[in-house]
Structure formats: C-alpha cells, structure tokens
C-alpha cells in the first residue's frame, strides 16, 4: 500500500497547487478549504450544464441529485428549461423527498459536497466516506422498484492491496447505456442488466430515505465521515491501512 503515497501527495500537493509545503502539521487542512470551487447559486433549481438538481428542504441543507431526462420527467421538472427554487417551502420539501426516492442525497451545504467531490474527481479514493451513487427505477406498472448502486470513487487504491472497496465502481459502459433510455421501463431494464436489486416496496431498500428526516440523518453521518477525510493524517493512515475503519465494522450498512 505504500506505493500509493507518492501518488496521493502528488494529487494533494501537485495538481491542486497548494502554496505550502507538505508538512502536515502546518495547516494543510485550512489550505484545502481555501481552494477555489465553482460556485452554487442558492436560488437555482437546476444547473443545465452539470445536470445537477437542487431542492431546499425547510429543515436546512440541500438535497442534490444528478438526473437524466427520464428522471426529470418522473419528478415533473422541465427537461429543457432552467428553473429556480420555489418560494413555497412545502413545494421544496415535497420535491426534496421525491428526489431522495430517486437516489439523491441530503447535504448540509453545497461547499461540503463540492470540496470532496472535487477530490474524488482528482482521483483520491473515498470508499465508504462518501455517499454511493444510487440509481433507482420505478416500473410503470407501479409495482416495486429497481435499485443499483456503485461507489462514487473514480479511482481506488492499488490492486496489490488486499483490501476490497466496499462497493464496485461505476461500470465502464454504464453512462453510455443509461443515458439512452426513453422511458422509466427502459431504465428499469438497463438497471436489471447491471444487476440491480428489486424491492417490492421502496421502504424495503436501506439505500433510500423514507422521510426527509431520515435523509438528513444519513447525510449527517456522511458529514462526520467526510470531516475525517479533511484531516490529512487520518487520510494517510486510512489509505495505508493503519487506520481502523477499513473493516466491515465501519461500513454504511452497520450504522
Ligand atoms: C407538473 O408541473 C406542472 C407545471 O410545472 C404543474 O402544472 C402540474 O400540476 C405538475 N403535475 C404534477 C402531477 O405534480
Ligand atoms: C431565476 O432567478 C434569477 C434571479 O436570481 C432570474 O434572473 C431568472 O430569470 C430566474 N429564472 C427563472 C427560470 O425563473
């Protein structure tokens, strides 16, 4: 696992162009916070460029999802026009819950999401520290739900490492296929092809929050895990296998 270190440090200290030396005691954590991020307008419902949809539940925070055309239609959101948040809190709560039921996640803030998502895109493995990508399909028959999830990681640790990631990563042909579906039923077929799990009732699936409060609670557990990932000493120890939390006891299912 030691072979990962030079790579990791090159991501942290090379690509992200921190202005300080890799001395972990000298305030690296703060430096990570100062990184420039693409901003998020708290009035926006949907970013046409990124495909991100945001709902603003009355409990605070945001519910964030990335949806295809079929999912947007399912949510009764425009597929072709930009939109802003509603001035009616009940409407925001209603949409937030429907988004959770399509696999979206609650986040305490945009910043927390963006900061860690960027590091994932830069190739830092997060494994169980970051919410999985949860893909949901509702058959038009109204019976049951298909759920297929994978890790948000773009990269995992070295192959010679004995540790197994807690989830598979996105299949290579995933985006190319799921992007082409025209109906929810076609989406379900593709999900099935990728080995999705069928649940009689959406309530049976632990990956989907049944209430806004449950979504918030799940998000807060991830907030704790992500806080750990802001401590570079912890990240080093975790990546090198020294930190407890690589084992099954830390996995999401056991919370
Ligand atoms: C869908 O949205 C339109 C306009 O945004 C609205 O008039 C309609 O009532 C909505 N339908 C449902 C089922 O929510
Ligand atoms: C969204 O709000 C902005 C102002 O913040 C406004 O300029 C824009 O026209 C609004 N867009 C829609 C689709 O209502």
PDB file of N, CA and C in Angstrom, residues 122-171:
ATOM      1  N   UNK A 122     -10.340  14.237  -8.676  1.00  0.00           N
ATOM      2  CA  UNK A 122      -8.877  14.274  -8.779  1.00  0.00           C
ATOM      3  C   UNK A 122      -8.245  12.901  -8.529  1.00  0.00           C
ATOM      4  N   UNK A 123      -9.041  11.924  -8.123  1.00  0.00           N
ATOM      5  CA  UNK A 123      -8.524  10.563  -8.026  1.00  0.00           C
ATOM      6  C   UNK A 123      -8.229  10.066  -6.623  1.00  0.00           C
ATOM      7  N   UNK A 124      -8.705  10.786  -5.618  1.00  0.00           N
ATOM      8  CA  UNK A 124      -8.488  10.311  -4.245  1.00  0.00           C
ATOM      9  C   UNK A 124      -9.615   9.348  -3.875  1.00  0.00           C
ATOM     10  N   UNK A 125      -9.277   8.127  -3.428  1.00  0.00           N
ATOM     11  CA  UNK A 125     -10.332   7.177  -3.057  1.00  0.00           C
ATOM     12  C   UNK A 125     -11.037   7.607  -1.764  1.00  0.00           C
ATOM     13  N   UNK A 126     -12.341   7.499  -1.732  1.00  0.00           N
ATOM     14  CA  UNK A 126     -13.118   7.814  -0.521  1.00  0.00           C
ATOM     15  C   UNK A 126     -13.808   6.578   0.046  1.00  0.00           C
ATOM     16  N   UNK A 127     -14.056   5.605  -0.810  1.00  0.00           N
ATOM     17  CA  UNK A 127     -14.726   4.378  -0.372  1.00  0.00           C
ATOM     18  C   UNK A 127     -15.981   4.715   0.449  1.00  0.00           C
ATOM     19  N   UNK A 128     -16.073   4.206   1.688  1.00  0.00           N
ATOM     20  CA  UNK A 128     -17.317   4.377   2.453  1.00  0.00           C
ATOM     21  C   UNK A 128     -17.501   5.777   3.029  1.00  0.00           C
ATOM     22  N   UNK A 129     -16.508   6.674   2.839  1.00  0.00           N
ATOM     23  CA  UNK A 129     -16.628   8.016   3.416  1.00  0.00           C
ATOM     24  C   UNK A 129     -17.564   8.930   2.627  1.00  0.00           C
ATOM     25  N   UNK A 130     -17.866   8.558   1.394  1.00  0.00           N
ATOM     26  CA  UNK A 130     -18.686   9.428   0.538  1.00  0.00           C
ATOM     27  C   UNK A 130     -19.928   8.644   0.113  1.00  0.00           C
ATOM     28  N   UNK A 131     -21.096   9.299   0.051  1.00  0.00           N
ATOM     29  CA  UNK A 131     -22.313   8.555  -0.305  1.00  0.00           C
ATOM     30  C   UNK A 131     -22.175   7.863  -1.664  1.00  0.00           C
ATOM     31  N   UNK A 132     -22.722   6.665  -1.783  1.00  0.00           N
ATOM     32  CA  UNK A 132     -22.668   5.955  -3.066  1.00  0.00           C
ATOM     33  C   UNK A 132     -23.587   6.622  -4.092  1.00  0.00           C
ATOM     34  N   UNK A 133     -23.371   6.295  -5.354  1.00  0.00           N
ATOM     35  CA  UNK A 133     -24.289   6.717  -6.412  1.00  0.00           C
ATOM     36  C   UNK A 133     -25.432   5.704  -6.432  1.00  0.00           C
ATOM     37  N   UNK A 134     -26.623   6.167  -6.115  1.00  0.00           N
ATOM     38  CA  UNK A 134     -27.789   5.277  -6.022  1.00  0.00           C
ATOM     39  C   UNK A 134     -28.708   5.542  -7.216  1.00  0.00           C
ATOM     40  N   UNK A 135     -28.883   4.523  -8.038  1.00  0.00           N
ATOM     41  CA  UNK A 135     -29.687   4.652  -9.259  1.00  0.00           C
ATOM     42  C   UNK A 135     -30.982   3.875  -9.081  1.00  0.00           C
ATOM     43  N   UNK A 136     -32.106   4.562  -9.308  1.00  0.00           N
ATOM     44  CA  UNK A 136     -33.404   3.996  -8.977  1.00  0.00           C
ATOM     45  C   UNK A 136     -34.293   3.984 -10.221  1.00  0.00           C
ATOM     46  N   UNK A 137     -35.072   2.921 -10.361  1.00  0.00           N
ATOM     47  CA  UNK A 137     -36.038   2.846 -11.462  1.00  0.00           C
ATOM     48  C   UNK A 137     -37.391   2.370 -10.954  1.00  0.00           C
ATOM     49  N   UNK A 138     -38.441   3.077 -11.360  1.00  0.00           N
ATOM     50  CA  UNK A 138     -39.806   2.709 -10.976  1.00  0.00           C
ATOM     51  C   UNK A 138     -40.552   2.188 -12.197  1.00  0.00           C
ATOM     52  N   UNK A 139     -40.910   0.899 -12.222  1.00  0.00           N
ATOM     53  CA  UNK A 139     -41.670   0.360 -13.358  1.00  0.00           C
ATOM     54  C   UNK A 139     -43.008   1.088 -13.497  1.00  0.00           C
ATOM     55  N   UNK A 140     -43.485   1.231 -14.756  1.00  0.00           N
ATOM     56  CA  UNK A 140     -44.745   1.954 -14.982  1.00  0.00           C
ATOM     57  C   UNK A 140     -45.937   1.185 -14.422  1.00  0.00           C
ATOM     58  N   UNK A 141     -45.742  -0.105 -14.164  1.00  0.00           N
ATOM     59  CA  UNK A 141     -46.809  -0.894 -13.552  1.00  0.00           C
ATOM     60  C   UNK A 141     -47.112  -0.408 -12.132  1.00  0.00           C
ATOM     61  N   UNK A 142     -46.195   0.385 -11.579  1.00  0.00           N
ATOM     62  CA  UNK A 142     -46.391   0.868 -10.216  1.00  0.00           C
ATOM     63  C   UNK A 142     -45.977  -0.156  -9.171  1.00  0.00           C
ATOM     64  N   UNK A 143     -45.481  -1.303  -9.631  1.00  0.00           N
ATOM     65  CA  UNK A 143     -45.110  -2.360  -8.685  1.00  0.00           C
ATOM     66  C   UNK A 143     -43.606  -2.404  -8.473  1.00  0.00           C
ATOM     67  N   UNK A 144     -43.184  -2.134  -7.271  1.00  0.00           N
ATOM     68  CA  UNK A 144     -41.791  -2.332  -6.906  1.00  0.00           C
ATOM     69  C   UNK A 144     -40.845  -1.263  -7.411  1.00  0.00           C
ATOM     70  N   UNK A 145     -39.557  -1.504  -7.155  1.00  0.00           N
ATOM     71  CA  UNK A 145     -38.524  -0.536  -7.504  1.00  0.00           C
ATOM     72  C   UNK A 145     -37.201  -1.277  -7.730  1.00  0.00           C
ATOM     73  N   UNK A 146     -36.440  -0.826  -8.736  1.00  0.00           N
ATOM     74  CA  UNK A 146     -35.124  -1.389  -9.007  1.00  0.00           C
ATOM     75  C   UNK A 146     -34.055  -0.428  -8.509  1.00  0.00           C
ATOM     76  N   UNK A 147     -33.055  -0.947  -7.824  1.00  0.00           N
ATOM     77  CA  UNK A 147     -32.006  -0.086  -7.273  1.00  0.00           C
ATOM     78  C   UNK A 147     -30.636  -0.677  -7.602  1.00  0.00           C
ATOM     79  N   UNK A 148     -29.802   0.151  -8.165  1.00  0.00           N
ATOM     80  CA  UNK A 148     -28.428  -0.262  -8.489  1.00  0.00           C
ATOM     81  C   UNK A 148     -27.487   0.825  -7.990  1.00  0.00           C
ATOM     82  N   UNK A 149     -26.578   0.452  -7.102  1.00  0.00           N
ATOM     83  CA  UNK A 149     -25.683   1.485  -6.567  1.00  0.00           C
ATOM     84  C   UNK A 149     -24.235   1.117  -6.843  1.00  0.00           C
ATOM     85  N   UNK A 150     -23.422   2.162  -6.981  1.00  0.00           N
ATOM     86  CA  UNK A 150     -21.982   1.945  -7.079  1.00  0.00           C
ATOM     87  C   UNK A 150     -21.250   3.054  -6.352  1.00  0.00           C
ATOM     88  N   UNK A 151     -19.968   2.835  -6.173  1.00  0.00           N
ATOM     89  CA  UNK A 151     -19.143   3.791  -5.442  1.00  0.00           C
ATOM     90  C   UNK A 151     -19.001   5.084  -6.231  1.00  0.00           C
ATOM     91  N   UNK A 152     -18.900   6.198  -5.523  1.00  0.00           N
ATOM     92  CA  UNK A 152     -18.654   7.492  -6.180  1.00  0.00           C
ATOM     93  C   UNK A 152     -17.187   7.616  -6.600  1.00  0.00           C
ATOM     94  N   UNK A 153     -16.343   6.707  -6.127  1.00  0.00           N
ATOM     95  CA  UNK A 153     -14.907   6.807  -6.425  1.00  0.00           C
ATOM     96  C   UNK A 153     -14.609   6.712  -7.920  1.00  0.00           C
ATOM     97  N   UNK A 154     -13.669   7.544  -8.354  1.00  0.00           N
ATOM     98  CA  UNK A 154     -13.177   7.439  -9.725  1.00  0.00           C
ATOM     99  C   UNK A 154     -11.962   6.512  -9.756  1.00  0.00           C
ATOM    100  N   UNK A 155     -11.354   6.348  -8.616  1.00  0.00           N
ATOM    101  CA  UNK A 155     -10.120   5.597  -8.537  1.00  0.00           C
ATOM    102  C   UNK A 155     -10.109   4.887  -7.194  1.00  0.00           C
ATOM    103  N   UNK A 156      -9.543   3.689  -7.179  1.00  0.00           N
ATOM    104  CA  UNK A 156      -9.417   3.043  -5.879  1.00  0.00           C
ATOM    105  C   UNK A 156      -7.940   2.802  -5.606  1.00  0.00           C
ATOM    106  N   UNK A 157      -7.617   2.184  -4.494  1.00  0.00           N
ATOM    107  CA  UNK A 157      -6.209   2.009  -4.166  1.00  0.00           C
ATOM    108  C   UNK A 157      -5.590   0.922  -5.028  1.00  0.00           C
ATOM    109  N   UNK A 158      -4.284   0.736  -4.854  1.00  0.00           N
ATOM    110  CA  UNK A 158      -3.537  -0.177  -5.715  1.00  0.00           C
ATOM    111  C   UNK A 158      -4.110  -1.585  -5.701  1.00  0.00           C
ATOM    112  N   UNK A 159      -3.964  -2.245  -6.834  1.00  0.00           N
ATOM    113  CA  UNK A 159      -4.542  -3.578  -6.962  1.00  0.00           C
ATOM    114  C   UNK A 159      -3.918  -4.597  -6.026  1.00  0.00           C
ATOM    115  N   UNK A 160      -2.623  -4.370  -5.707  1.00  0.00           N
ATOM    116  CA  UNK A 160      -1.966  -5.357  -4.840  1.00  0.00           C
ATOM    117  C   UNK A 160      -2.448  -5.261  -3.391  1.00  0.00           C
ATOM    118  N   UNK A 161      -3.156  -4.177  -3.088  1.00  0.00           N
ATOM    119  CA  UNK A 161      -3.717  -4.043  -1.748  1.00  0.00           C
ATOM    120  C   UNK A 161      -4.776  -5.122  -1.544  1.00  0.00           C
ATOM    121  N   UNK A 162      -4.722  -5.757  -0.391  1.00  0.00           N
ATOM    122  CA  UNK A 162      -5.680  -6.847  -0.138  1.00  0.00           C
ATOM    123  C   UNK A 162      -7.085  -6.317   0.110  1.00  0.00           C
ATOM    124  N   UNK A 163      -7.166  -5.083   0.577  1.00  0.00           N
ATOM    125  CA  UNK A 163      -8.484  -4.564   0.932  1.00  0.00           C
ATOM    126  C   UNK A 163      -9.361  -4.439  -0.300  1.00  0.00           C
ATOM    127  N   UNK A 164     -10.592  -4.802  -0.118  1.00  0.00           N
ATOM    128  CA  UNK A 164     -11.561  -4.660  -1.206  1.00  0.00           C
ATOM    129  C   UNK A 164     -12.374  -3.397  -0.941  1.00  0.00           C
ATOM    130  N   UNK A 165     -12.611  -2.619  -1.973  1.00  0.00           N
ATOM    131  CA  UNK A 165     -13.526  -1.484  -1.800  1.00  0.00           C
ATOM    132  C   UNK A 165     -14.883  -2.010  -1.348  1.00  0.00           C
ATOM    133  N   UNK A 166     -15.641  -1.206  -0.601  1.00  0.00           N
ATOM    134  CA  UNK A 166     -16.911  -1.716  -0.078  1.00  0.00           C
ATOM    135  C   UNK A 166     -17.978  -1.800  -1.167  1.00  0.00           C
ATOM    136  N   UNK A 167     -17.752  -1.073  -2.266  1.00  0.00           N
ATOM    137  CA  UNK A 167     -18.667  -1.145  -3.418  1.00  0.00           C
ATOM    138  C   UNK A 167     -17.851  -1.148  -4.692  1.00  0.00           C
ATOM    139  N   UNK A 168     -18.397  -1.762  -5.728  1.00  0.00           N
ATOM    140  CA  UNK A 168     -17.792  -1.652  -7.062  1.00  0.00           C
ATOM    141  C   UNK A 168     -17.882  -0.203  -7.529  1.00  0.00           C
ATOM    142  N   UNK A 169     -17.014   0.137  -8.478  1.00  0.00           N
ATOM    143  CA  UNK A 169     -17.127   1.464  -9.076  1.00  0.00           C
ATOM    144  C   UNK A 169     -18.060   1.425 -10.285  1.00  0.00           C
ATOM    145  N   UNK A 170     -18.312   2.615 -10.848  1.00  0.00           N
ATOM    146  CA  UNK A 170     -19.219   2.718 -11.996  1.00  0.00           C
ATOM    147  C   UNK A 170     -18.763   1.802 -13.126  1.00  0.00           C
ATOM    148  N   UNK A 171     -19.649   0.935 -13.639  1.00  0.00           N
ATOM    149  CA  UNK A 171     -19.246   0.068 -14.766  1.00  0.00           C
ATOM    150  C   UNK A 171     -18.882   0.922 -15.983  1.00  0.00           C
TER     151      UNK A 171
END
